[in-house]
Amino acid sequence: MEYTVHIRMNANLYLRNPDSSELGRKIVRQGILMFADIGFEEATFKKLAERIGTKEASIYRYFESKHRLLIYIVDWYWQWMEYQLVYETHNLTDPKEKLERALHLLLHIDLPETIRTSDSADGIDLKALHGIVVHEASKAYLTHHVTEDNSQHLFKPYKDLCNRLARMIQDVRPQYAFARSLASTLVETAHYQTFFMQHLPSLTNFEPTGGASQLLLFLRHLLFSALHQPAV
Amino acid sequence: MEYTVHIRMNANLYLRNPDSSELGRKIVRQGILMFADIGFEEATFKKLAERIGTKEASIYRYFESKHRLLIYIVDWYWQWMEYQLVYETHNLTDPKEKLERALHLLLHIDLPETIRTSDSADGIDLKALHGIVVHEASKAYLTHHVTEDNSQHLFKPYKDLCNRLARMIQDVRPQYAFARSLASTLVETAHYQTFFMQHLPSLTNFEPTGGASQLLLFLRHLLFSALHQPAV
DNA sequence: GTGCATTTGATAGTTTTACTATCATTATTG
DNA sequence: CAATAATGATAGTAAAACTATCAAATGCAC
């Protein structure tokens, strides 16, 4: 059996669908590598064009700005993550087990019994992409125009993922009053603790490299402590 | 009795000490208002010069870049916050009570028994400054040059605050293994949950306005659940 | 395979940002 | 009062973030 899962993106994110041409797909794939290599601030469409072997103007035909490209990329990631989460949990009955898998996915830690999730999908470098999510994802919404962007549903993939997590939390403990906030806190914490671990390790209790499994212990304890403690 | 607490800043943050002249102080005070008004991305030294009634070049004599000015401003905030925390907790013996005060301070919620903390210090608009911390603070470290900046101790005030919190956590429960990570998580969560509450409320369980006290309940529950739950 | 439409390439240009440099003028201080 | 330092005023550069135009190439329809 062969199949590919294709992620459909919100049309407000682009001027021309990057998925409809080889150039478009290169913009996204190489855009990911560029952001991962030099960071969002240092990245420009000119540099990206040089990487690809095309011209700046051609990229502007697909994306109106570097910021929209960033949102496209992180949205792709959230949608991919939500798919993984659905796939990895749909056969489970214990809601705690579902949350356990969610934590592993968020941290890119393979479960012992699972076959290694592939390193690429649609030609996208998932490791580089994870790095972008850790280092740059919050810049997608931390802008002065967050409200306009939100009204175009640009953050829907992130919200959808958090919502799904929140429902799992609710399933474990229906009377818990902060499922949504706890869900977004878990996602955010997974990422900036990873960032701190790598760059400002004194803000964490983890080793700069390979601390992901320690971070998992922290998140698990945080999550299940909150759910086992009597509700407020 | 009259006294003022003066916050001394790391000299690596500036080219000329903005505290040493009226123009320098205006740059900081009006810089805060500019960032709060139009956001970090839209802000420029030219616009700031126009607000102040000076020239762009004069601002460059104080700060080498907009990014350094941002770090200066958020560092001021963290040092101010740490001072408040020390002041508000030094007479307390119960370490849980100390953490309780810390949460109030982080969220700018006045304790009933405390006299309202003033809205300004050194002529700085603390409300605007809190907004900057919520919206822009993570941009101080989410850069490609975080390591160089860190080696110049630019994030020390943030680390100092988190460390102090971590010690309070450790005092409540010495065997808890993640005091540092829990401390930075509390600080970060206080801020981005505030952001979500205001701009992407479906990611939270709080009302877009006046939800700070609900957020306090969430943080308190998260913190004390983790500390009451048996250690990992 | 020719004709038509769409995509891309190549080039050019604009506005704004993020600086740096220079020199005269105005405060400050010893 | 003289020297020194800070500021104002002006100018200039390099790069970023776009927009515009037109020709060349490519795809696709019949």
GROMACS .gro file of C-alpha atoms in nm, chain A residues 12 46-48 54-56 90 139 146 151 154 164 166 183 186 191 197 200 224 226-227 231-232:
model
   24
   12ASN     CA    1  -0.490   3.364   0.219
   46LYS     CA    2   1.693   3.789  -0.252
   47LYS     CA    3   1.902   3.534  -0.066
   48LEU     CA    4   1.630   3.275  -0.114
   54THR     CA    5   1.565   3.223  -0.952
   55LYS     CA    6   1.488   3.592  -0.912
   56GLU     CA    7   1.349   3.789  -0.622
   90HIS     CA    8  -0.693   0.728   1.694
  139LYS     CA    9   0.711   3.572   1.545
  146VAL     CA   10  -0.207   3.982   1.466
  151SER     CA   11  -0.930   3.733   1.085
  154LEU     CA   12  -0.387   3.236   0.947
  164ARG     CA   13  -0.741   1.892   1.997
  166ALA     CA   14  -0.743   2.065   2.505
  183ALA     CA   15  -0.290   2.297   2.603
  186LEU     CA   16   0.226   2.268   2.685
  191HIS     CA   17   0.932   2.495   2.232
  197MET     CA   18   1.801   2.435   2.676
  200LEU     CA   19   2.024   2.983   2.769
  224PHE     CA   20  -0.047   1.518   3.507
  226ALA     CA   21  -0.235   1.967   3.720
  227LEU     CA   22  -0.486   1.699   3.620
  231ALA     CA   23  -0.985   2.132   4.060
  232VAL     CA   24  -0.983   2.494   4.163
   0.00000   0.00000   0.00000
